[in-house]
């Protein structure tokens, strides 16, 4: 299994839809997980941190499944402005951060 | 905005040349990490500096080197540029002990093109 793996997409959804991305990781000792958002040709920005079973912030929910070693990001009521690449980040065995390749989301009018 | 600034924003070099990229970290942050992001890829960790010392390195050759200054700003130097070095170079600052949390604050990056 790759250290961090994401479905690259692209996910094309209409406005208002609910969409979910998964990210699998190999380091079972990881305690913290992060979702970053990256707009085209821009820098990544922290979207959510996940330290326990999950985290919710408005339309965004991140959940952690330690048994299956994956985290998910759920976006409800998608907006056009949610179009971006979503990057999953997991600390590796040497505590350095491992980044997924990202999942591309396009929200269409 | 994150308060992390990088320069230059764009630059073009030719193979074999050398380049220096600069980063000013967010006020109070003592850790700087450098990443390389090729088109369509996730960021790849180059190295990290904590209180002026290298604190971890990714799988990059020695021609990638860096510095951190007493004010916590940082430089990334790349010697003997290769075509594959063309990428967005991102600097991220953080504060927590040894900066190995995932809560990083990125600059807008320096886009390097090697011809």
PDB file of N, CA and C in Angstrom, chain A residues 23-109:
ATOM      1  N   UNK A  23      -9.233   8.873   1.573  1.00  0.00           N
ATOM      2  CA  UNK A  23      -7.776   8.871   1.549  1.00  0.00           C
ATOM      3  C   UNK A  23      -7.319   7.701   2.414  1.00  0.00           C
ATOM      4  N   UNK A  24      -6.536   6.797   1.853  1.00  0.00           N
ATOM      5  CA  UNK A  24      -6.031   5.676   2.636  1.00  0.00           C
ATOM      6  C   UNK A  24      -4.581   5.920   3.005  1.00  0.00           C
ATOM      7  N   UNK A  25      -4.171   5.404   4.147  1.00  0.00           N
ATOM      8  CA  UNK A  25      -2.799   5.612   4.610  1.00  0.00           C
ATOM      9  C   UNK A  25      -2.238   4.299   5.139  1.00  0.00           C
ATOM     10  N   UNK A  26      -0.928   4.199   5.159  1.00  0.00           N
ATOM     11  CA  UNK A  26      -0.294   2.936   5.537  1.00  0.00           C
ATOM     12  C   UNK A  26       0.264   2.943   6.955  1.00  0.00           C
ATOM     13  N   UNK A  27       0.583   4.116   7.507  1.00  0.00           N
ATOM     14  CA  UNK A  27       1.209   4.178   8.821  1.00  0.00           C
ATOM     15  C   UNK A  27       0.148   4.113   9.913  1.00  0.00           C
ATOM     16  N   UNK A  28      -0.010   2.924  10.490  1.00  0.00           N
ATOM     17  CA  UNK A  28      -1.068   2.727  11.485  1.00  0.00           C
ATOM     18  C   UNK A  28      -0.823   3.533  12.755  1.00  0.00           C
ATOM     19  N   UNK A  29       0.397   4.037  12.923  1.00  0.00           N
ATOM     20  CA  UNK A  29       0.718   4.802  14.134  1.00  0.00           C
ATOM     21  C   UNK A  29       0.340   6.274  14.017  1.00  0.00           C
ATOM     22  N   UNK A  30      -0.087   6.704  12.855  1.00  0.00           N
ATOM     23  CA  UNK A  30      -0.437   8.116  12.669  1.00  0.00           C
ATOM     24  C   UNK A  30      -1.559   8.514  13.608  1.00  0.00           C
ATOM     25  N   UNK A  31      -1.408   9.669  14.219  1.00  0.00           N
ATOM     26  CA  UNK A  31      -2.401  10.146  15.184  1.00  0.00           C
ATOM     27  C   UNK A  31      -3.177  11.349  14.679  1.00  0.00           C
ATOM     28  N   UNK A  32      -2.639  12.029  13.697  1.00  0.00           N
ATOM     29  CA  UNK A  32      -3.275  13.245  13.215  1.00  0.00           C
ATOM     30  C   UNK A  32      -3.304  13.222  11.698  1.00  0.00           C
ATOM     31  N   UNK A  33      -4.309  13.857  11.176  1.00  0.00           N
ATOM     32  CA  UNK A  33      -4.538  13.828   9.730  1.00  0.00           C
ATOM     33  C   UNK A  33      -5.044  15.196   9.303  1.00  0.00           C
ATOM     34  N   UNK A  34      -4.785  15.523   8.043  1.00  0.00           N
ATOM     35  CA  UNK A  34      -5.119  16.868   7.604  1.00  0.00           C
ATOM     36  C   UNK A  34      -5.651  16.845   6.187  1.00  0.00           C
ATOM     37  N   UNK A  35      -6.615  17.701   5.940  1.00  0.00           N
ATOM     38  CA  UNK A  35      -7.074  17.971   4.588  1.00  0.00           C
ATOM     39  C   UNK A  35      -6.681  19.398   4.229  1.00  0.00           C
ATOM     40  N   UNK A  36      -6.013  19.533   3.083  1.00  0.00           N
ATOM     41  CA  UNK A  36      -5.671  20.836   2.548  1.00  0.00           C
ATOM     42  C   UNK A  36      -6.443  21.037   1.258  1.00  0.00           C
ATOM     43  N   UNK A  37      -6.717  22.292   0.972  1.00  0.00           N
ATOM     44  CA  UNK A  37      -7.358  22.660  -0.290  1.00  0.00           C
ATOM     45  C   UNK A  37      -6.336  23.447  -1.103  1.00  0.00           C
ATOM     46  N   UNK A  38      -6.269  23.130  -2.397  1.00  0.00           N
ATOM     47  CA  UNK A  38      -5.365  23.870  -3.266  1.00  0.00           C
ATOM     48  C   UNK A  38      -6.110  24.292  -4.519  1.00  0.00           C
ATOM     49  N   UNK A  39      -6.222  25.601  -4.714  1.00  0.00           N
ATOM     50  CA  UNK A  39      -6.798  26.134  -5.941  1.00  0.00           C
ATOM     51  C   UNK A  39      -5.747  26.101  -7.046  1.00  0.00           C
ATOM     52  N   UNK A  40      -6.211  26.149  -8.274  1.00  0.00           N
ATOM     53  CA  UNK A  40      -5.323  26.010  -9.430  1.00  0.00           C
ATOM     54  C   UNK A  40      -4.202  27.053  -9.372  1.00  0.00           C
ATOM     55  N   UNK A  41      -2.963  26.568  -9.402  1.00  0.00           N
ATOM     56  CA  UNK A  41      -1.773  27.409  -9.452  1.00  0.00           C
ATOM     57  C   UNK A  41      -1.619  28.303  -8.205  1.00  0.00           C
ATOM     58  N   UNK A  42      -2.210  27.825  -7.099  1.00  0.00           N
ATOM     59  CA  UNK A  42      -2.079  28.534  -5.826  1.00  0.00           C
ATOM     60  C   UNK A  42      -1.443  27.606  -4.799  1.00  0.00           C
ATOM     61  N   UNK A  43      -1.147  28.155  -3.622  1.00  0.00           N
ATOM     62  CA  UNK A  43      -0.561  27.343  -2.568  1.00  0.00           C
ATOM     63  C   UNK A  43      -1.635  26.571  -1.807  1.00  0.00           C
ATOM     64  N   UNK A  44      -1.266  25.440  -1.195  1.00  0.00           N
ATOM     65  CA  UNK A  44      -2.227  24.697  -0.368  1.00  0.00           C
ATOM     66  C   UNK A  44      -2.608  25.499   0.877  1.00  0.00           C
ATOM     67  N   UNK A  45      -3.856  25.334   1.293  1.00  0.00           N
ATOM     68  CA  UNK A  45      -4.319  25.976   2.537  1.00  0.00           C
ATOM     69  C   UNK A  45      -5.021  24.941   3.387  1.00  0.00           C
ATOM     70  N   UNK A  46      -4.748  24.971   4.677  1.00  0.00           N
ATOM     71  CA  UNK A  46      -5.334  23.999   5.585  1.00  0.00           C
ATOM     72  C   UNK A  46      -6.850  24.149   5.617  1.00  0.00           C
ATOM     73  N   UNK A  47      -7.532  23.033   5.392  1.00  0.00           N
ATOM     74  CA  UNK A  47      -8.991  23.010   5.425  1.00  0.00           C
ATOM     75  C   UNK A  47      -9.481  22.461   6.759  1.00  0.00           C
ATOM     76  N   UNK A  48      -8.978  21.281   7.127  1.00  0.00           N
ATOM     77  CA  UNK A  48      -9.423  20.657   8.375  1.00  0.00           C
ATOM     78  C   UNK A  48      -8.328  19.786   8.961  1.00  0.00           C
ATOM     79  N   UNK A  49      -8.297  19.708  10.274  1.00  0.00           N
ATOM     80  CA  UNK A  49      -7.425  18.780  10.995  1.00  0.00           C
ATOM     81  C   UNK A  49      -8.313  17.706  11.627  1.00  0.00           C
ATOM     82  N   UNK A  50      -7.804  16.493  11.695  1.00  0.00           N
ATOM     83  CA  UNK A  50      -8.557  15.399  12.310  1.00  0.00           C
ATOM     84  C   UNK A  50      -7.654  14.713  13.315  1.00  0.00           C
ATOM     85  N   UNK A  51      -8.010  14.775  14.591  1.00  0.00           N
ATOM     86  CA  UNK A  51      -7.176  14.198  15.637  1.00  0.00           C
ATOM     87  C   UNK A  51      -7.835  13.001  16.312  1.00  0.00           C
ATOM     88  N   UNK A  52      -9.147  12.889  16.192  1.00  0.00           N
ATOM     89  CA  UNK A  52      -9.823  11.748  16.808  1.00  0.00           C
ATOM     90  C   UNK A  52     -10.712  11.101  15.755  1.00  0.00           C
ATOM     91  N   UNK A  53     -11.951  10.903  16.048  1.00  0.00           N
ATOM     92  CA  UNK A  53     -12.797  10.171  15.107  1.00  0.00           C
ATOM     93  C   UNK A  53     -13.248  11.045  13.948  1.00  0.00           C
ATOM     94  N   UNK A  54     -13.270  12.352  14.165  1.00  0.00           N
ATOM     95  CA  UNK A  54     -13.724  13.203  13.084  1.00  0.00           C
ATOM     96  C   UNK A  54     -13.787  14.655  13.476  1.00  0.00           C
ATOM     97  N   UNK A  55     -14.189  15.469  12.517  1.00  0.00           N
ATOM     98  CA  UNK A  55     -14.256  16.906  12.729  1.00  0.00           C
ATOM     99  C   UNK A  55     -15.293  17.460  11.765  1.00  0.00           C
ATOM    100  N   UNK A  56     -16.026  18.474  12.199  1.00  0.00           N
ATOM    101  CA  UNK A  56     -17.040  19.076  11.338  1.00  0.00           C
ATOM    102  C   UNK A  56     -16.889  20.581  11.382  1.00  0.00           C
ATOM    103  N   UNK A  57     -17.001  21.202  10.209  1.00  0.00           N
ATOM    104  CA  UNK A  57     -16.910  22.653  10.120  1.00  0.00           C
ATOM    105  C   UNK A  57     -17.854  23.098   9.025  1.00  0.00           C
ATOM    106  N   UNK A  58     -19.046  23.479   9.420  1.00  0.00           N
ATOM    107  CA  UNK A  58     -20.029  23.925   8.443  1.00  0.00           C
ATOM    108  C   UNK A  58     -20.409  22.805   7.498  1.00  0.00           C
ATOM    109  N   UNK A  59     -20.192  23.035   6.215  1.00  0.00           N
ATOM    110  CA  UNK A  59     -20.577  22.037   5.205  1.00  0.00           C
ATOM    111  C   UNK A  59     -19.559  20.913   5.071  1.00  0.00           C
ATOM    112  N   UNK A  60     -18.465  21.014   5.763  1.00  0.00           N
ATOM    113  CA  UNK A  60     -17.367  20.063   5.625  1.00  0.00           C
ATOM    114  C   UNK A  60     -17.285  19.146   6.853  1.00  0.00           C
ATOM    115  N   UNK A  61     -17.182  17.853   6.569  1.00  0.00           N
ATOM    116  CA  UNK A  61     -17.023  16.878   7.648  1.00  0.00           C
ATOM    117  C   UNK A  61     -15.880  15.942   7.287  1.00  0.00           C
ATOM    118  N   UNK A  62     -14.953  15.784   8.212  1.00  0.00           N
ATOM    119  CA  UNK A  62     -13.871  14.823   8.025  1.00  0.00           C
ATOM    120  C   UNK A  62     -14.067  13.696   9.018  1.00  0.00           C
ATOM    121  N   UNK A  63     -13.919  12.461   8.549  1.00  0.00           N
ATOM    122  CA  UNK A  63     -14.068  11.313   9.439  1.00  0.00           C
ATOM    123  C   UNK A  63     -12.859  10.409   9.322  1.00  0.00           C
ATOM    124  N   UNK A  64     -12.535   9.771  10.416  1.00  0.00           N
ATOM    125  CA  UNK A  64     -11.373   8.890  10.488  1.00  0.00           C
ATOM    126  C   UNK A  64     -11.834   7.482  10.803  1.00  0.00           C
ATOM    127  N   UNK A  65     -11.357   6.532  10.048  1.00  0.00           N
ATOM    128  CA  UNK A  65     -11.615   5.116  10.307  1.00  0.00           C
ATOM    129  C   UNK A  65     -10.260   4.449  10.515  1.00  0.00           C
ATOM    130  N   UNK A  66      -9.884   4.289  11.786  1.00  0.00           N
ATOM    131  CA  UNK A  66      -8.550   3.747  12.096  1.00  0.00           C
ATOM    132  C   UNK A  66      -8.449   2.275  11.731  1.00  0.00           C
ATOM    133  N   UNK A  67      -9.533   1.550  11.885  1.00  0.00           N
ATOM    134  CA  UNK A  67      -9.478   0.103  11.607  1.00  0.00           C
ATOM    135  C   UNK A  67      -9.151  -0.147  10.137  1.00  0.00           C
ATOM    136  N   UNK A  68      -9.752   0.649   9.272  1.00  0.00           N
ATOM    137  CA  UNK A  68      -9.515   0.481   7.841  1.00  0.00           C
ATOM    138  C   UNK A  68      -8.460   1.435   7.302  1.00  0.00           C
ATOM    139  N   UNK A  69      -7.949   2.269   8.181  1.00  0.00           N
ATOM    140  CA  UNK A  69      -6.890   3.207   7.816  1.00  0.00           C
ATOM    141  C   UNK A  69      -7.262   4.096   6.642  1.00  0.00           C
ATOM    142  N   UNK A  70      -8.371   4.796   6.824  1.00  0.00           N
ATOM    143  CA  UNK A  70      -8.684   5.826   5.838  1.00  0.00           C
ATOM    144  C   UNK A  70      -9.361   6.999   6.524  1.00  0.00           C
ATOM    145  N   UNK A  71      -9.240   8.143   5.894  1.00  0.00           N
ATOM    146  CA  UNK A  71      -9.987   9.321   6.309  1.00  0.00           C
ATOM    147  C   UNK A  71     -10.824   9.777   5.119  1.00  0.00           C
ATOM    148  N   UNK A  72     -11.932  10.373   5.421  1.00  0.00           N
ATOM    149  CA  UNK A  72     -12.813  10.850   4.367  1.00  0.00           C
ATOM    150  C   UNK A  72     -13.113  12.324   4.574  1.00  0.00           C
ATOM    151  N   UNK A  73     -13.453  12.979   3.481  1.00  0.00           N
ATOM    152  CA  UNK A  73     -13.890  14.372   3.525  1.00  0.00           C
ATOM    153  C   UNK A  73     -15.228  14.436   2.805  1.00  0.00           C
ATOM    154  N   UNK A  74     -16.221  14.929   3.518  1.00  0.00           N
ATOM    155  CA  UNK A  74     -17.572  15.049   2.972  1.00  0.00           C
ATOM    156  C   UNK A  74     -17.896  16.519   2.800  1.00  0.00           C
ATOM    157  N   UNK A  75     -18.347  16.886   1.635  1.00  0.00           N
ATOM    158  CA  UNK A  75     -18.757  18.263   1.384  1.00  0.00           C
ATOM    159  C   UNK A  75     -20.247  18.235   1.046  1.00  0.00           C
ATOM    160  N   UNK A  76     -21.027  18.926   1.839  1.00  0.00           N
ATOM    161  CA  UNK A  76     -22.476  19.004   1.597  1.00  0.00           C
ATOM    162  C   UNK A  76     -22.807  20.306   0.885  1.00  0.00           C
ATOM    163  N   UNK A  77     -23.902  20.296   0.143  1.00  0.00           N
ATOM    164  CA  UNK A  77     -24.395  21.511  -0.524  1.00  0.00           C
ATOM    165  C   UNK A  77     -23.255  22.209  -1.278  1.00  0.00           C
ATOM    166  N   UNK A  78     -22.644  21.494  -2.196  1.00  0.00           N
ATOM    167  CA  UNK A  78     -21.467  22.006  -2.909  1.00  0.00           C
ATOM    168  C   UNK A  78     -21.719  23.363  -3.542  1.00  0.00           C
ATOM    169  N   UNK A  79     -20.700  24.209  -3.459  1.00  0.00           N
ATOM    170  CA  UNK A  79     -20.729  25.524  -4.100  1.00  0.00           C
ATOM    171  C   UNK A  79     -19.723  25.553  -5.245  1.00  0.00           C
ATOM    172  N   UNK A  80     -19.952  26.465  -6.182  1.00  0.00           N
ATOM    173  CA  UNK A  80     -18.992  26.618  -7.276  1.00  0.00           C
ATOM    174  C   UNK A  80     -17.590  26.883  -6.723  1.00  0.00           C
ATOM    175  N   UNK A  81     -17.528  27.617  -5.640  1.00  0.00           N
ATOM    176  CA  UNK A  81     -16.240  27.990  -5.055  1.00  0.00           C
ATOM    177  C   UNK A  81     -15.517  26.831  -4.374  1.00  0.00           C
ATOM    178  N   UNK A  82     -16.193  25.691  -4.267  1.00  0.00           N
ATOM    179  CA  UNK A  82     -15.528  24.511  -3.699  1.00  0.00           C
ATOM    180  C   UNK A  82     -14.629  23.818  -4.723  1.00  0.00           C
ATOM    181  N   UNK A  83     -14.730  24.220  -5.982  1.00  0.00           N
ATOM    182  CA  UNK A  83     -13.901  23.624  -7.028  1.00  0.00           C
ATOM    183  C   UNK A  83     -12.427  23.857  -6.709  1.00  0.00           C
ATOM    184  N   UNK A  84     -11.698  22.772  -6.567  1.00  0.00           N
ATOM    185  CA  UNK A  84     -10.291  22.837  -6.150  1.00  0.00           C
ATOM    186  C   UNK A  84      -9.749  21.420  -6.109  1.00  0.00           C
ATOM    187  N   UNK A  85      -8.490  21.298  -5.745  1.00  0.00           N
ATOM    188  CA  UNK A  85      -7.895  19.997  -5.461  1.00  0.00           C
ATOM    189  C   UNK A  85      -7.787  19.840  -3.956  1.00  0.00           C
ATOM    190  N   UNK A  86      -8.182  18.685  -3.458  1.00  0.00           N
ATOM    191  CA  UNK A  86      -8.173  18.430  -2.012  1.00  0.00           C
ATOM    192  C   UNK A  86      -7.077  17.416  -1.702  1.00  0.00           C
ATOM    193  N   UNK A  87      -6.153  17.835  -0.875  1.00  0.00           N
ATOM    194  CA  UNK A  87      -4.952  17.045  -0.576  1.00  0.00           C
ATOM    195  C   UNK A  87      -5.049  16.464   0.826  1.00  0.00           C
ATOM    196  N   UNK A  88      -4.767  15.201   0.919  1.00  0.00           N
ATOM    197  CA  UNK A  88      -4.751  14.485   2.199  1.00  0.00           C
ATOM    198  C   UNK A  88      -3.307  14.445   2.697  1.00  0.00           C
ATOM    199  N   UNK A  89      -3.096  14.723   3.972  1.00  0.00           N
ATOM    200  CA  UNK A  89      -1.745  14.776   4.537  1.00  0.00           C
ATOM    201  C   UNK A  89      -1.699  13.924   5.803  1.00  0.00           C
ATOM    202  N   UNK A  90      -0.694  13.054   5.880  1.00  0.00           N
ATOM    203  CA  UNK A  90      -0.569  12.129   7.010  1.00  0.00           C
ATOM    204  C   UNK A  90       0.879  12.100   7.468  1.00  0.00           C
ATOM    205  N   UNK A  91       1.144  12.175   8.762  1.00  0.00           N
ATOM    206  CA  UNK A  91       2.536  12.024   9.218  1.00  0.00           C
ATOM    207  C   UNK A  91       3.038  10.619   8.915  1.00  0.00           C
ATOM    208  N   UNK A  92       4.268  10.543   8.371  1.00  0.00           N
ATOM    209  CA  UNK A  92       4.868   9.261   8.061  1.00  0.00           C
ATOM    210  C   UNK A  92       5.558   8.655   9.265  1.00  0.00           C
ATOM    211  N   UNK A  93       6.229   7.533   9.048  1.00  0.00           N
ATOM    212  CA  UNK A  93       6.865   6.828  10.162  1.00  0.00           C
ATOM    213  C   UNK A  93       7.964   7.643  10.810  1.00  0.00           C
ATOM    214  N   UNK A  94       8.573   8.546  10.042  1.00  0.00           N
ATOM    215  CA  UNK A  94       9.611   9.403  10.610  1.00  0.00           C
ATOM    216  C   UNK A  94       9.032  10.759  11.030  1.00  0.00           C
ATOM    217  N   UNK A  95       7.739  10.820  11.183  1.00  0.00           N
ATOM    218  CA  UNK A  95       6.990  12.007  11.608  1.00  0.00           C
ATOM    219  C   UNK A  95       6.982  13.118  10.580  1.00  0.00           C
ATOM    220  N   UNK A  96       7.566  12.896   9.416  1.00  0.00           N
ATOM    221  CA  UNK A  96       7.484  13.911   8.386  1.00  0.00           C
ATOM    222  C   UNK A  96       6.176  13.711   7.624  1.00  0.00           C
ATOM    223  N   UNK A  97       5.688  14.784   7.068  1.00  0.00           N
ATOM    224  CA  UNK A  97       4.363  14.746   6.458  1.00  0.00           C
ATOM    225  C   UNK A  97       4.410  14.124   5.072  1.00  0.00           C
ATOM    226  N   UNK A  98       3.468  13.253   4.824  1.00  0.00           N
ATOM    227  CA  UNK A  98       3.323  12.633   3.511  1.00  0.00           C
ATOM    228  C   UNK A  98       2.057  13.180   2.869  1.00  0.00           C
ATOM    229  N   UNK A  99       2.190  13.667   1.663  1.00  0.00           N
ATOM    230  CA  UNK A  99       1.068  14.281   0.960  1.00  0.00           C
ATOM    231  C   UNK A  99       0.541  13.337  -0.107  1.00  0.00           C
ATOM    232  N   UNK A 100      -0.769  13.240  -0.198  1.00  0.00           N
ATOM    233  CA  UNK A 100      -1.370  12.548  -1.317  1.00  0.00           C
ATOM    234  C   UNK A 100      -1.261  13.388  -2.585  1.00  0.00           C
ATOM    235  N   UNK A 101      -1.623  12.776  -3.706  1.00  0.00           N
ATOM    236  CA  UNK A 101      -1.558  13.480  -4.985  1.00  0.00           C
ATOM    237  C   UNK A 101      -2.711  14.453  -5.164  1.00  0.00           C
ATOM    238  N   UNK A 102      -3.735  14.289  -4.327  1.00  0.00           N
ATOM    239  CA  UNK A 102      -4.867  15.198  -4.406  1.00  0.00           C
ATOM    240  C   UNK A 102      -6.024  14.639  -5.207  1.00  0.00           C
ATOM    241  N   UNK A 103      -7.209  15.083  -4.841  1.00  0.00           N
ATOM    242  CA  UNK A 103      -8.437  14.744  -5.553  1.00  0.00           C
ATOM    243  C   UNK A 103      -9.009  16.021  -6.135  1.00  0.00           C
ATOM    244  N   UNK A 104      -9.243  16.016  -7.423  1.00  0.00           N
ATOM    245  CA  UNK A 104      -9.744  17.207  -8.103  1.00  0.00           C
ATOM    246  C   UNK A 104     -11.268  17.222  -8.085  1.00  0.00           C
ATOM    247  N   UNK A 105     -11.827  18.331  -7.661  1.00  0.00           N
ATOM    248  CA  UNK A 105     -13.281  18.515  -7.617  1.00  0.00           C
ATOM    249  C   UNK A 105     -13.679  19.681  -8.507  1.00  0.00           C
ATOM    250  N   UNK A 106     -14.652  19.454  -9.369  1.00  0.00           N
ATOM    251  CA  UNK A 106     -15.239  20.522 -10.177  1.00  0.00           C
ATOM    252  C   UNK A 106     -16.726  20.565  -9.871  1.00  0.00           C
ATOM    253  N   UNK A 107     -17.199  21.694  -9.349  1.00  0.00           N
ATOM    254  CA  UNK A 107     -18.621  21.881  -9.076  1.00  0.00           C
ATOM    255  C   UNK A 107     -19.193  22.701 -10.222  1.00  0.00           C
ATOM    256  N   UNK A 108     -20.204  22.151 -10.857  1.00  0.00           N
ATOM    257  CA  UNK A 108     -20.756  22.768 -12.065  1.00  0.00           C
ATOM    258  C   UNK A 108     -22.099  23.444 -11.796  1.00  0.00           C
ATOM    259  N   UNK A 109     -22.348  24.551 -12.492  1.00  0.00           N
ATOM    260  CA  UNK A 109     -23.638  25.253 -12.283  1.00  0.00           C
ATOM    261  C   UNK A 109     -24.804  24.429 -12.805  1.00  0.00           C
TER     262      UNK A 109
END
